[in-house]
Every structure is written in C-alpha cells, then in structure tokens.
C-alpha cells in the first residue's frame, strides 16, 4: 500500500492527487493507495485502487504508515517529523505557492533543509515515479536531534 | 513573569505549543486568530482574538497594530514571545514602543534566510532565535539555541 497524505491545510493540493491518478493509470503504481486528502476533495472519480479519506486519527495514521511500502507526504513539519520517528519509507512533495497550494514556498525551503538530514523530496511527477518504483530506505535516526529551545528559554527567563 | 504569546495558527501555533515547558511556568495570555487548531485554546487559556492576518496582508497588520497597543496597555506583559508569522510584526513593533521586551522565534522552515516577518523585526526585537545554526551566518543578531519541537 502507498499512503498519500496532503495534510489539513485549507489550500488545495490537486497537483499531487492528479499525479497519483495518472501514475495509477500508467501502471507505475500497481498497489492500493490510501489518500488522506484533507481540504483537497478529489473532483473526479479516482482510480479503483484509491481509498480517499478526509483525515485520519493519529493512531490510524501511524497504523497506515506501518502498513505502507511508501508514504508520499506534503512537506509539513508535523508530518515529516512523525514519518521520521516511525522510521517510514517516505518522500516529501512540497506544496508550492505558484500552484496556489500554500501561502508561500516554506514547504520547499523545509524540504531542502531536511534533505541534508537524509530526507528525500521531489518536485516533479517524473521524480515521484522514480521514488514509487524504487522507494527510499526506511528513515533512521531522529529528524531533529538538537538541543531544546524550550530548555534554553527556561534557563533564560525562568 | 507575565508573558504574551503571539502566533498565527497552523505551524506557528504548533511551534508555540512545543515550548509549553517554558510558558507553562508563567502567567500568560495568548494572541492569535480563530482556526480549528487555535480554537481549542479557549477552554483552558486566556486568549485575545485578533484579525486574521496572513502573509503580506499589510492593512490587516495595521489593524492588528492598533489591537496590539490596546492589548499591551491593558495586559502589561513583561515579555512578548512570538513564533510568527505575520502577527509578530505589529506586536513586536507595539512592544518596542511601549518598552516591553520581545522575543521572536523563526520557523524551522528557514535554514539560511529569515522569513519576511523575521526580516521586518530583525532590528527591533530584543532576542531572535533561529532553528538552524547556518541561519546565523547572514544574521549575526540571530542566535541558535536549539529547536522548538
């Protein structure tokens, strides 16, 4: 199973939904897809292998991640951290401003920033197809193994 | 200490929540606007609801500057902490005018460059924290002391 998660932003992310549908039609994806679409309600009938759901409870999401051979996620920080923590095979696909998918390109900046920590991301359908045919290794380690800013603020301000 | 926590909904709100260990020890009030995530604050926390102000909404920022002055005069916090985004600008500016100490925490999305909000208040804010060490290279006033997650 491939899990596709678009987050719960108000902005639509039709591009990724369309790409998944096209990759299914082409046979690049030949396994069931669980699509967590949030506010991006699919506007056309999806391929029969797709199960579309508005949002998953945190436990359901973790269970779905464990059952997946690959997770394709928008480049939200919360999603990325969860996927890293669960040691998932995942690839980030940032929402972009020029397609009206977010207010700015911070998801792309975030994806580029975590790329140095070994988190893969892609911005084109061709790259996405490559990750589907050859999923990345399960993520190992922690995404942000760094001191805690909260601890610093406690020391600084009490 | 009495603190005012200022953040937009979404990731900025999530970042502020991750600093609970810090703010939970203080008397505090929140500033944000209504969305499904921030609405859950109203049960437990004291919240000042302001005008929805997203990226580059200059007139809304002006309106919130007026609200900021009113809130600060009434609440008299000793410290304003903001995790962004745009709401930080009117509140840091108003805090500066009223002589209240301000702290801004840049988003973890920004590894090398500050956000527009970060740039606008860079020279006004008392302390500015970034979440990537590389980000201090171009911005010597910024400090890296870890991440807010």
PDB file of C-alpha atoms in Angstrom:
ATOM      1  CA  UNK A   1       0.000   0.000   0.000  1.00  0.00           C
ATOM      2  CA  UNK A   2       1.059   3.544  -0.706  1.00  0.00           C
ATOM      3  CA  UNK A   3      -0.087   6.198   1.747  1.00  0.00           C
ATOM      4  CA  UNK A   4      -0.504   9.702   0.351  1.00  0.00           C
ATOM      5  CA  UNK A   5      -1.031  12.447   2.907  1.00  0.00           C
ATOM      6  CA  UNK A   6      -1.818  16.036   1.960  1.00  0.00           C
ATOM      7  CA  UNK A   7      -2.239  17.480   5.454  1.00  0.00           C
ATOM      8  CA  UNK A   8      -5.232  19.508   6.515  1.00  0.00           C
ATOM      9  CA  UNK A   9      -4.399  22.912   5.058  1.00  0.00           C
ATOM     10  CA  UNK A  10      -7.186  24.972   3.610  1.00  0.00           C
ATOM     11  CA  UNK A  11      -5.308  25.213   0.317  1.00  0.00           C
ATOM     12  CA  UNK A  12      -5.972  22.535  -2.300  1.00  0.00           C
ATOM     13  CA  UNK A  13      -3.183  20.251  -3.459  1.00  0.00           C
ATOM     14  CA  UNK A  14      -4.802  18.919  -6.638  1.00  0.00           C
ATOM     15  CA  UNK A  15      -1.460  18.501  -8.397  1.00  0.00           C
ATOM     16  CA  UNK A  16      -0.408  15.578  -6.226  1.00  0.00           C
ATOM     17  CA  UNK A  17      -3.861  13.950  -6.442  1.00  0.00           C
ATOM     18  CA  UNK A  18      -3.723  14.244 -10.245  1.00  0.00           C
ATOM     19  CA  UNK A  19      -0.200  12.801 -10.395  1.00  0.00           C
ATOM     20  CA  UNK A  20      -1.207   9.812  -8.273  1.00  0.00           C
ATOM     21  CA  UNK A  21      -4.192   9.210 -10.531  1.00  0.00           C
ATOM     22  CA  UNK A  22      -2.033   9.456 -13.658  1.00  0.00           C
ATOM     23  CA  UNK A  23       0.638   7.145 -12.222  1.00  0.00           C
ATOM     24  CA  UNK A  24      -2.083   4.610 -11.420  1.00  0.00           C
ATOM     25  CA  UNK A  25      -3.476   4.877 -14.953  1.00  0.00           C
ATOM     26  CA  UNK A  26       0.013   4.326 -16.370  1.00  0.00           C
ATOM     27  CA  UNK A  27       0.588   1.311 -14.148  1.00  0.00           C
ATOM     28  CA  UNK A  28       3.554   2.907 -12.360  1.00  0.00           C
ATOM     29  CA  UNK A  29       1.505   2.420  -9.188  1.00  0.00           C
ATOM     30  CA  UNK A  30       0.012  -1.080  -9.077  1.00  0.00           C
ATOM     31  CA  UNK A  31      -0.930  -1.361  -5.416  1.00  0.00           C
ATOM     32  CA  UNK A  32      -3.679   0.139  -3.241  1.00  0.00           C
ATOM     33  CA  UNK A  33      -3.379   3.816  -2.384  1.00  0.00           C
ATOM     34  CA  UNK A  34      -4.757   5.346   0.804  1.00  0.00           C
ATOM     35  CA  UNK A  35      -5.277   9.050   0.136  1.00  0.00           C
ATOM     36  CA  UNK A  36      -5.654  11.365   3.131  1.00  0.00           C
ATOM     37  CA  UNK A  37      -6.841  14.431   1.274  1.00  0.00           C
ATOM     38  CA  UNK A  38      -7.959  16.981   3.879  1.00  0.00           C
ATOM     39  CA  UNK A  39      -9.445  20.022   2.178  1.00  0.00           C
ATOM     40  CA  UNK A  40      -8.360  18.778  -1.266  1.00  0.00           C
ATOM     41  CA  UNK A  41     -11.531  16.921  -2.147  1.00  0.00           C
ATOM     42  CA  UNK A  42     -10.891  14.846  -5.272  1.00  0.00           C
ATOM     43  CA  UNK A  43     -13.017  16.408  -8.013  1.00  0.00           C
ATOM     44  CA  UNK A  44     -13.184  13.408 -10.301  1.00  0.00           C
ATOM     45  CA  UNK A  45     -13.709   9.698  -9.725  1.00  0.00           C
ATOM     46  CA  UNK A  46     -10.394   8.249  -8.667  1.00  0.00           C
ATOM     47  CA  UNK A  47      -8.805   5.002  -9.814  1.00  0.00           C
ATOM     48  CA  UNK A  48     -10.429   1.935  -8.155  1.00  0.00           C
ATOM     49  CA  UNK A  49      -7.235   1.211  -6.186  1.00  0.00           C
ATOM     50  CA  UNK A  50      -7.634   4.524  -4.326  1.00  0.00           C
ATOM     51  CA  UNK A  51      -9.339   4.834  -0.956  1.00  0.00           C
ATOM     52  CA  UNK A  52      -9.884   8.513  -0.208  1.00  0.00           C
ATOM     53  CA  UNK A  53     -10.416   9.699   3.348  1.00  0.00           C
ATOM     54  CA  UNK A  54     -10.704  13.233   4.711  1.00  0.00           C
ATOM     55  CA  UNK A  55      -8.417  12.787   7.695  1.00  0.00           C
ATOM     56  CA  UNK A  56      -7.006  10.007   9.837  1.00  0.00           C
ATOM     57  CA  UNK A  57      -6.816   9.949  13.618  1.00  0.00           C
ATOM     58  CA  UNK A  58      -3.238   9.924  14.855  1.00  0.00           C
ATOM     59  CA  UNK A  59      -3.389   6.193  15.731  1.00  0.00           C
ATOM     60  CA  UNK A  60      -4.941   5.334  12.361  1.00  0.00           C
ATOM     61  CA  UNK A  61      -2.278   7.390  10.629  1.00  0.00           C
ATOM     62  CA  UNK A  62       0.541   5.572  12.431  1.00  0.00           C
ATOM     63  CA  UNK A  63      -1.018   2.218  11.619  1.00  0.00           C
ATOM     64  CA  UNK A  64      -1.346   3.212   7.954  1.00  0.00           C
ATOM     65  CA  UNK A  65       2.296   4.336   7.900  1.00  0.00           C
ATOM     66  CA  UNK A  66       3.403   0.965   9.273  1.00  0.00           C
ATOM     67  CA  UNK A  67       1.418  -0.888   6.627  1.00  0.00           C
ATOM     68  CA  UNK A  68       2.780   1.218   3.746  1.00  0.00           C
ATOM     69  CA  UNK A  69       5.617   0.388   1.406  1.00  0.00           C
ATOM     70  CA  UNK A  70       5.963   4.106   0.723  1.00  0.00           C
ATOM     71  CA  UNK A  71       4.460   7.308   2.122  1.00  0.00           C
ATOM     72  CA  UNK A  72       4.160  10.354  -0.106  1.00  0.00           C
ATOM     73  CA  UNK A  73       3.598  13.422   2.056  1.00  0.00           C
ATOM     74  CA  UNK A  74       3.243  17.143   1.656  1.00  0.00           C
ATOM     75  CA  UNK A  75       6.290  18.786   3.257  1.00  0.00           C
ATOM     76  CA  UNK A  76       4.569  19.735   6.503  1.00  0.00           C
ATOM     77  CA  UNK A  77       6.809  19.738   9.549  1.00  0.00           C
ATOM     78  CA  UNK A  78       4.467  17.701  11.692  1.00  0.00           C
ATOM     79  CA  UNK A  79       4.068  15.008   9.037  1.00  0.00           C
ATOM     80  CA  UNK A  80       7.798  14.858   8.331  1.00  0.00           C
ATOM     81  CA  UNK A  81       8.675  14.508  11.997  1.00  0.00           C
ATOM     82  CA  UNK A  82       6.104  11.772  12.514  1.00  0.00           C
ATOM     83  CA  UNK A  83       7.298   9.817   9.457  1.00  0.00           C
ATOM     84  CA  UNK A  84      10.934  10.112  10.544  1.00  0.00           C
ATOM     85  CA  UNK A  85      10.080   8.999  14.068  1.00  0.00           C
ATOM     86  CA  UNK A  86       8.228   5.953  12.763  1.00  0.00           C
ATOM     87  CA  UNK A  87      11.175   5.030  10.531  1.00  0.00           C
ATOM     88  CA  UNK A  88       8.962   5.137   7.440  1.00  0.00           C
ATOM     89  CA  UNK A  89       9.997   4.928   3.813  1.00  0.00           C
ATOM     90  CA  UNK A  90       8.806   8.351   2.721  1.00  0.00           C
ATOM     91  CA  UNK A  91       9.246  11.131   0.236  1.00  0.00           C
ATOM     92  CA  UNK A  92       8.134  14.729   0.679  1.00  0.00           C
ATOM     93  CA  UNK A  93       6.388  16.652  -2.057  1.00  0.00           C
ATOM     94  CA  UNK A  94       6.316  20.324  -1.078  1.00  0.00           C
ATOM     95  CA  UNK A  95       3.238  22.446  -1.663  1.00  0.00           C
ATOM     96  CA  UNK A  96       4.203  25.365  -3.882  1.00  0.00           C
ATOM     97  CA  UNK A  97       2.955  28.918  -3.926  1.00  0.00           C
ATOM     98  CA  UNK A  98       2.856  29.178  -7.714  1.00  0.00           C
ATOM     99  CA  UNK A  99       0.204  26.461  -7.875  1.00  0.00           C
ATOM    100  CA  UNK A 100      -1.831  28.064  -5.076  1.00  0.00           C
ATOM    101  CA  UNK A 101      -1.005  25.197  -2.736  1.00  0.00           C
ATOM    102  CA  UNK A 102       0.188  27.357   0.148  1.00  0.00           C
ATOM    103  CA  UNK A 103       0.721  30.993   1.044  1.00  0.00           C
ATOM    104  CA  UNK A 104       4.435  30.821   0.305  1.00  0.00           C
ATOM    105  CA  UNK A 105       7.185  28.337  -0.509  1.00  0.00           C
ATOM    106  CA  UNK A 106       8.190  27.472   3.049  1.00  0.00           C
ATOM    107  CA  UNK A 107       7.410  23.795   2.390  1.00  0.00           C
ATOM    108  CA  UNK A 108      10.034  23.750  -0.344  1.00  0.00           C
ATOM    109  CA  UNK A 109      12.518  25.508   1.956  1.00  0.00           C
ATOM    110  CA  UNK A 110      11.746  23.000   4.687  1.00  0.00           C
ATOM    111  CA  UNK A 111      12.182  20.048   2.304  1.00  0.00           C
ATOM    112  CA  UNK A 112      15.513  21.442   1.101  1.00  0.00           C
ATOM    113  CA  UNK A 113      16.633  21.979   4.688  1.00  0.00           C
ATOM    114  CA  UNK A 114      15.855  18.428   5.800  1.00  0.00           C
ATOM    115  CA  UNK A 115      17.346  16.978   2.607  1.00  0.00           C
ATOM    116  CA  UNK A 116      20.751  17.349   4.301  1.00  0.00           C
ATOM    117  CA  UNK A 117      19.487  15.103   7.072  1.00  0.00           C
ATOM    118  CA  UNK A 118      18.700  12.403   4.543  1.00  0.00           C
ATOM    119  CA  UNK A 119      15.011  13.076   3.900  1.00  0.00           C
ATOM    120  CA  UNK A 120      14.173  12.761   0.195  1.00  0.00           C
ATOM    121  CA  UNK A 121      11.844  15.147  -1.590  1.00  0.00           C
ATOM    122  CA  UNK A 122      10.704  15.693  -5.142  1.00  0.00           C
ATOM    123  CA  UNK A 123       9.014  18.406  -7.136  1.00  0.00           C
ATOM    124  CA  UNK A 124       8.110  16.690 -10.402  1.00  0.00           C
ATOM    125  CA  UNK A 125       5.947  13.765 -11.456  1.00  0.00           C
ATOM    126  CA  UNK A 126       8.961  12.063 -13.041  1.00  0.00           C
ATOM    127  CA  UNK A 127      10.889  12.158  -9.765  1.00  0.00           C
ATOM    128  CA  UNK A 128       7.836  10.938  -7.892  1.00  0.00           C
ATOM    129  CA  UNK A 129       7.516   7.994 -10.293  1.00  0.00           C
ATOM    130  CA  UNK A 130      11.149   7.132  -9.612  1.00  0.00           C
ATOM    131  CA  UNK A 131      10.529   7.045  -5.851  1.00  0.00           C
ATOM    132  CA  UNK A 132       7.455   4.871  -6.361  1.00  0.00           C
ATOM    133  CA  UNK A 133       9.408   2.379  -8.459  1.00  0.00           C
ATOM    134  CA  UNK A 134      12.315   2.470  -6.036  1.00  0.00           C
ATOM    135  CA  UNK A 135      11.239   3.596  -2.561  1.00  0.00           C
ATOM    136  CA  UNK A 136      13.940   5.126  -0.355  1.00  0.00           C
ATOM    137  CA  UNK A 137      15.334   3.182   2.601  1.00  0.00           C
ATOM    138  CA  UNK A 138      13.430   3.475   5.882  1.00  0.00           C
ATOM    139  CA  UNK A 139      14.447   6.659   7.671  1.00  0.00           C
ATOM    140  CA  UNK A 140      16.823   6.024  10.537  1.00  0.00           C
ATOM    141  CA  UNK A 141      17.577   8.231  13.470  1.00  0.00           C
ATOM    142  CA  UNK A 142      15.898  11.389  14.553  1.00  0.00           C
ATOM    143  CA  UNK A 143      14.994  14.277  12.320  1.00  0.00           C
ATOM    144  CA  UNK A 144      15.894  16.987  14.780  1.00  0.00           C
ATOM    145  CA  UNK A 145      18.415  15.672  17.216  1.00  0.00           C
ATOM    146  CA  UNK A 146      19.268  19.039  18.655  1.00  0.00           C
ATOM    147  CA  UNK A 147      19.095  20.896  21.944  1.00  0.00           C
ATOM    148  CA  UNK A 148      15.669  22.046  23.038  1.00  0.00           C
ATOM    149  CA  UNK A 149      14.908  25.728  22.605  1.00  0.00           C
ATOM    150  CA  UNK A 150      12.288  25.406  25.355  1.00  0.00           C
ATOM    151  CA  UNK A 151      15.061  24.353  27.763  1.00  0.00           C
ATOM    152  CA  UNK A 152      17.070  27.404  26.776  1.00  0.00           C
ATOM    153  CA  UNK A 153      14.105  29.718  27.368  1.00  0.00           C
ATOM    154  CA  UNK A 154      13.554  28.156  30.797  1.00  0.00           C
ATOM    155  CA  UNK A 155      17.176  28.911  31.700  1.00  0.00           C
ATOM    156  CA  UNK A 156      16.973  32.377  30.215  1.00  0.00           C
ATOM    157  CA  UNK A 157      13.619  33.527  31.601  1.00  0.00           C
ATOM    158  CA  UNK A 158      12.799  31.033  34.313  1.00  0.00           C
TER     159      UNK A 158
ATOM    160  CA  UNK B   1       6.575  36.601  34.935  1.00  0.00           C
ATOM    161  CA  UNK B   2       3.624  37.728  32.844  1.00  0.00           C
ATOM    162  CA  UNK B   3       4.099  36.853  29.196  1.00  0.00           C
ATOM    163  CA  UNK B   4       2.148  37.350  25.987  1.00  0.00           C
ATOM    164  CA  UNK B   5       2.360  34.508  23.446  1.00  0.00           C
ATOM    165  CA  UNK B   6       1.741  35.667  19.875  1.00  0.00           C
ATOM    166  CA  UNK B   7       1.370  33.279  16.942  1.00  0.00           C
ATOM    167  CA  UNK B   8      -0.553  32.638  13.745  1.00  0.00           C
ATOM    168  CA  UNK B   9      -2.497  29.360  13.600  1.00  0.00           C
ATOM    169  CA  UNK B  10      -1.008  26.247  11.979  1.00  0.00           C
ATOM    170  CA  UNK B  11       2.699  25.511  12.210  1.00  0.00           C
ATOM    171  CA  UNK B  12       3.447  28.670  14.182  1.00  0.00           C
ATOM    172  CA  UNK B  13       0.857  27.687  16.767  1.00  0.00           C
ATOM    173  CA  UNK B  14       2.261  24.137  16.861  1.00  0.00           C
ATOM    174  CA  UNK B  15       5.741  25.583  17.458  1.00  0.00           C
ATOM    175  CA  UNK B  16       4.437  27.690  20.336  1.00  0.00           C
ATOM    176  CA  UNK B  17       2.746  24.645  21.837  1.00  0.00           C
ATOM    177  CA  UNK B  18       6.064  22.808  21.708  1.00  0.00           C
ATOM    178  CA  UNK B  19       7.501  25.491  24.020  1.00  0.00           C
ATOM    179  CA  UNK B  20       4.987  24.549  26.730  1.00  0.00           C
ATOM    180  CA  UNK B  21       7.777  23.602  29.119  1.00  0.00           C
ATOM    181  CA  UNK B  22       8.787  27.264  29.091  1.00  0.00           C
ATOM    182  CA  UNK B  23       5.487  29.141  29.044  1.00  0.00           C
ATOM    183  CA  UNK B  24       3.536  26.828  31.331  1.00  0.00           C
ATOM    184  CA  UNK B  25       5.549  28.114  34.310  1.00  0.00           C
ATOM    185  CA  UNK B  26       4.399  31.693  33.723  1.00  0.00           C
ATOM    186  CA  UNK B  27       1.273  33.762  33.926  1.00  0.00           C
ATOM    187  CA  UNK B  28       0.341  34.102  30.264  1.00  0.00           C
ATOM    188  CA  UNK B  29      -2.119  35.339  27.681  1.00  0.00           C
ATOM    189  CA  UNK B  30      -2.311  34.333  24.042  1.00  0.00           C
ATOM    190  CA  UNK B  31      -2.792  36.302  20.855  1.00  0.00           C
ATOM    191  CA  UNK B  32      -3.917  34.518  17.700  1.00  0.00           C
ATOM    192  CA  UNK B  33      -6.917  34.295  15.385  1.00  0.00           C
ATOM    193  CA  UNK B  34      -9.595  31.679  15.094  1.00  0.00           C
ATOM    194  CA  UNK B  35      -8.967  28.462  13.233  1.00  0.00           C
ATOM    195  CA  UNK B  36      -9.817  24.871  14.087  1.00  0.00           C
ATOM    196  CA  UNK B  37      -6.495  24.375  15.866  1.00  0.00           C
ATOM    197  CA  UNK B  38      -6.301  27.629  17.859  1.00  0.00           C
ATOM    198  CA  UNK B  39      -9.967  27.441  18.896  1.00  0.00           C
ATOM    199  CA  UNK B  40      -9.074  24.662  21.317  1.00  0.00           C
ATOM    200  CA  UNK B  41      -7.167  27.248  23.377  1.00  0.00           C
ATOM    201  CA  UNK B  42     -10.312  28.971  24.594  1.00  0.00           C
ATOM    202  CA  UNK B  43     -11.173  26.199  27.030  1.00  0.00           C
ATOM    203  CA  UNK B  44      -8.005  26.422  29.078  1.00  0.00           C
ATOM    204  CA  UNK B  45      -6.117  29.568  28.195  1.00  0.00           C
ATOM    205  CA  UNK B  46      -6.792  33.274  28.139  1.00  0.00           C
ATOM    206  CA  UNK B  47      -6.826  34.379  24.519  1.00  0.00           C
ATOM    207  CA  UNK B  48      -7.037  37.730  22.749  1.00  0.00           C
ATOM    208  CA  UNK B  49      -8.558  37.021  19.354  1.00  0.00           C
ATOM    209  CA  UNK B  50      -7.266  39.366  16.677  1.00  0.00           C
ATOM    210  CA  UNK B  51      -7.931  39.908  12.982  1.00  0.00           C
ATOM    211  CA  UNK B  52      -6.916  37.120  10.615  1.00  0.00           C
ATOM    212  CA  UNK B  53      -3.609  38.283   9.180  1.00  0.00           C
ATOM    213  CA  UNK B  54      -1.876  36.059   6.673  1.00  0.00           C
ATOM    214  CA  UNK B  55       1.213  36.634   4.582  1.00  0.00           C
ATOM    215  CA  UNK B  56       1.680  40.152   3.252  1.00  0.00           C
ATOM    216  CA  UNK B  57      -1.712  41.423   4.415  1.00  0.00           C
ATOM    217  CA  UNK B  58      -0.452  44.898   5.198  1.00  0.00           C
ATOM    218  CA  UNK B  59      -3.758  46.568   6.088  1.00  0.00           C
ATOM    219  CA  UNK B  60      -4.694  43.779   8.430  1.00  0.00           C
ATOM    220  CA  UNK B  61      -1.276  44.162  10.054  1.00  0.00           C
ATOM    221  CA  UNK B  62      -2.061  47.861  10.610  1.00  0.00           C
ATOM    222  CA  UNK B  63      -5.401  46.945  12.169  1.00  0.00           C
ATOM    223  CA  UNK B  64      -3.687  44.429  14.429  1.00  0.00           C
ATOM    224  CA  UNK B  65      -1.103  47.042  15.395  1.00  0.00           C
ATOM    225  CA  UNK B  66      -3.976  49.060  16.888  1.00  0.00           C
ATOM    226  CA  UNK B  67      -5.207  45.959  18.674  1.00  0.00           C
ATOM    227  CA  UNK B  68      -1.682  45.219  19.866  1.00  0.00           C
ATOM    228  CA  UNK B  69      -1.364  48.634  21.532  1.00  0.00           C
ATOM    229  CA  UNK B  70      -4.706  48.154  23.272  1.00  0.00           C
ATOM    230  CA  UNK B  71      -3.901  44.607  24.431  1.00  0.00           C
ATOM    231  CA  UNK B  72      -0.443  45.551  25.692  1.00  0.00           C
ATOM    232  CA  UNK B  73      -1.725  48.607  27.578  1.00  0.00           C
ATOM    233  CA  UNK B  74      -4.392  46.533  29.268  1.00  0.00           C
ATOM    234  CA  UNK B  75      -2.381  43.350  29.929  1.00  0.00           C
ATOM    235  CA  UNK B  76       1.015  44.869  30.679  1.00  0.00           C
ATOM    236  CA  UNK B  77       3.113  41.779  29.976  1.00  0.00           C
ATOM    237  CA  UNK B  78       6.797  41.829  30.863  1.00  0.00           C
ATOM    238  CA  UNK B  79       7.719  39.759  27.831  1.00  0.00           C
ATOM    239  CA  UNK B  80       6.241  39.160  24.372  1.00  0.00           C
ATOM    240  CA  UNK B  81       7.187  35.870  22.707  1.00  0.00           C
ATOM    241  CA  UNK B  82       6.220  35.218  19.081  1.00  0.00           C
ATOM    242  CA  UNK B  83       6.769  32.204  16.856  1.00  0.00           C
ATOM    243  CA  UNK B  84       5.495  34.158  13.837  1.00  0.00           C
ATOM    244  CA  UNK B  85       4.400  34.586  11.322  1.00  0.00           C
ATOM    245  CA  UNK B  86       2.910  37.973  10.330  1.00  0.00           C
ATOM    246  CA  UNK B  87       1.293  38.629  13.722  1.00  0.00           C
ATOM    247  CA  UNK B  88       4.768  39.053  15.195  1.00  0.00           C
ATOM    248  CA  UNK B  89       5.263  42.305  13.284  1.00  0.00           C
ATOM    249  CA  UNK B  90       2.512  44.503  14.834  1.00  0.00           C
ATOM    250  CA  UNK B  91       3.112  43.045  18.303  1.00  0.00           C
ATOM    251  CA  UNK B  92       6.888  43.435  18.300  1.00  0.00           C
ATOM    252  CA  UNK B  93       6.515  46.987  16.988  1.00  0.00           C
ATOM    253  CA  UNK B  94       3.913  47.856  19.633  1.00  0.00           C
ATOM    254  CA  UNK B  95       6.019  46.165  22.312  1.00  0.00           C
ATOM    255  CA  UNK B  96       9.021  48.222  21.290  1.00  0.00           C
ATOM    256  CA  UNK B  97       7.009  51.437  21.515  1.00  0.00           C
ATOM    257  CA  UNK B  98       5.796  50.569  24.997  1.00  0.00           C
ATOM    258  CA  UNK B  99       9.197  49.386  26.208  1.00  0.00           C
ATOM    259  CA  UNK B 100       8.247  45.724  26.597  1.00  0.00           C
ATOM    260  CA  UNK B 101      10.894  43.069  25.987  1.00  0.00           C
ATOM    261  CA  UNK B 102      10.315  40.988  22.834  1.00  0.00           C
ATOM    262  CA  UNK B 103      11.490  37.572  21.639  1.00  0.00           C
ATOM    263  CA  UNK B 104      10.964  36.163  18.149  1.00  0.00           C
ATOM    264  CA  UNK B 105      11.444  32.524  17.200  1.00  0.00           C
ATOM    265  CA  UNK B 106      11.941  31.937  13.479  1.00  0.00           C
ATOM    266  CA  UNK B 107      10.280  28.988  11.777  1.00  0.00           C
ATOM    267  CA  UNK B 108      12.234  25.748  11.383  1.00  0.00           C
ATOM    268  CA  UNK B 109      11.460  26.071   7.663  1.00  0.00           C
ATOM    269  CA  UNK B 110      14.064  28.811   7.434  1.00  0.00           C
ATOM    270  CA  UNK B 111      17.506  27.265   7.291  1.00  0.00           C
ATOM    271  CA  UNK B 112      19.500  30.037   5.636  1.00  0.00           C
ATOM    272  CA  UNK B 113      17.295  33.086   5.303  1.00  0.00           C
ATOM    273  CA  UNK B 114      14.798  34.720   7.625  1.00  0.00           C
ATOM    274  CA  UNK B 115      11.099  34.947   6.814  1.00  0.00           C
ATOM    275  CA  UNK B 116       9.702  38.325   5.781  1.00  0.00           C
ATOM    276  CA  UNK B 117       8.377  38.789   9.340  1.00  0.00           C
ATOM    277  CA  UNK B 118      11.822  37.938  10.717  1.00  0.00           C
ATOM    278  CA  UNK B 119      13.487  40.466   8.437  1.00  0.00           C
ATOM    279  CA  UNK B 120      10.988  43.207   9.267  1.00  0.00           C
ATOM    280  CA  UNK B 121      11.553  42.943  13.015  1.00  0.00           C
ATOM    281  CA  UNK B 122      15.219  41.914  12.910  1.00  0.00           C
ATOM    282  CA  UNK B 123      16.464  45.245  14.215  1.00  0.00           C
ATOM    283  CA  UNK B 124      13.586  45.834  16.617  1.00  0.00           C
ATOM    284  CA  UNK B 125      13.288  42.601  18.520  1.00  0.00           C
ATOM    285  CA  UNK B 126      15.367  42.074  21.670  1.00  0.00           C
ATOM    286  CA  UNK B 127      16.152  38.419  21.020  1.00  0.00           C
ATOM    287  CA  UNK B 128      15.766  36.463  17.799  1.00  0.00           C
ATOM    288  CA  UNK B 129      16.195  32.696  17.736  1.00  0.00           C
ATOM    289  CA  UNK B 130      16.627  30.624  14.586  1.00  0.00           C
ATOM    290  CA  UNK B 131      16.379  26.842  14.445  1.00  0.00           C
ATOM    291  CA  UNK B 132      19.295  26.156  12.122  1.00  0.00           C
ATOM    292  CA  UNK B 133      22.876  27.181  13.011  1.00  0.00           C
ATOM    293  CA  UNK B 134      23.506  28.165   9.364  1.00  0.00           C
ATOM    294  CA  UNK B 135      20.884  30.889   9.651  1.00  0.00           C
ATOM    295  CA  UNK B 136      23.082  32.925  11.995  1.00  0.00           C
ATOM    296  CA  UNK B 137      25.715  33.429   9.284  1.00  0.00           C
ATOM    297  CA  UNK B 138      23.821  36.138   7.445  1.00  0.00           C
ATOM    298  CA  UNK B 139      22.098  37.405  10.568  1.00  0.00           C
ATOM    299  CA  UNK B 140      24.583  37.981  13.386  1.00  0.00           C
ATOM    300  CA  UNK B 141      21.861  39.182  15.789  1.00  0.00           C
ATOM    301  CA  UNK B 142      20.133  35.808  15.431  1.00  0.00           C
ATOM    302  CA  UNK B 143      21.041  33.026  17.845  1.00  0.00           C
ATOM    303  CA  UNK B 144      20.786  29.281  17.522  1.00  0.00           C
ATOM    304  CA  UNK B 145      19.998  27.629  20.852  1.00  0.00           C
ATOM    305  CA  UNK B 146      18.229  24.504  19.627  1.00  0.00           C
ATOM    306  CA  UNK B 147      14.915  23.612  18.058  1.00  0.00           C
ATOM    307  CA  UNK B 148      11.315  24.003  19.121  1.00  0.00           C
ATOM    308  CA  UNK B 149       9.757  20.624  18.542  1.00  0.00           C
TER     309      UNK B 149
END
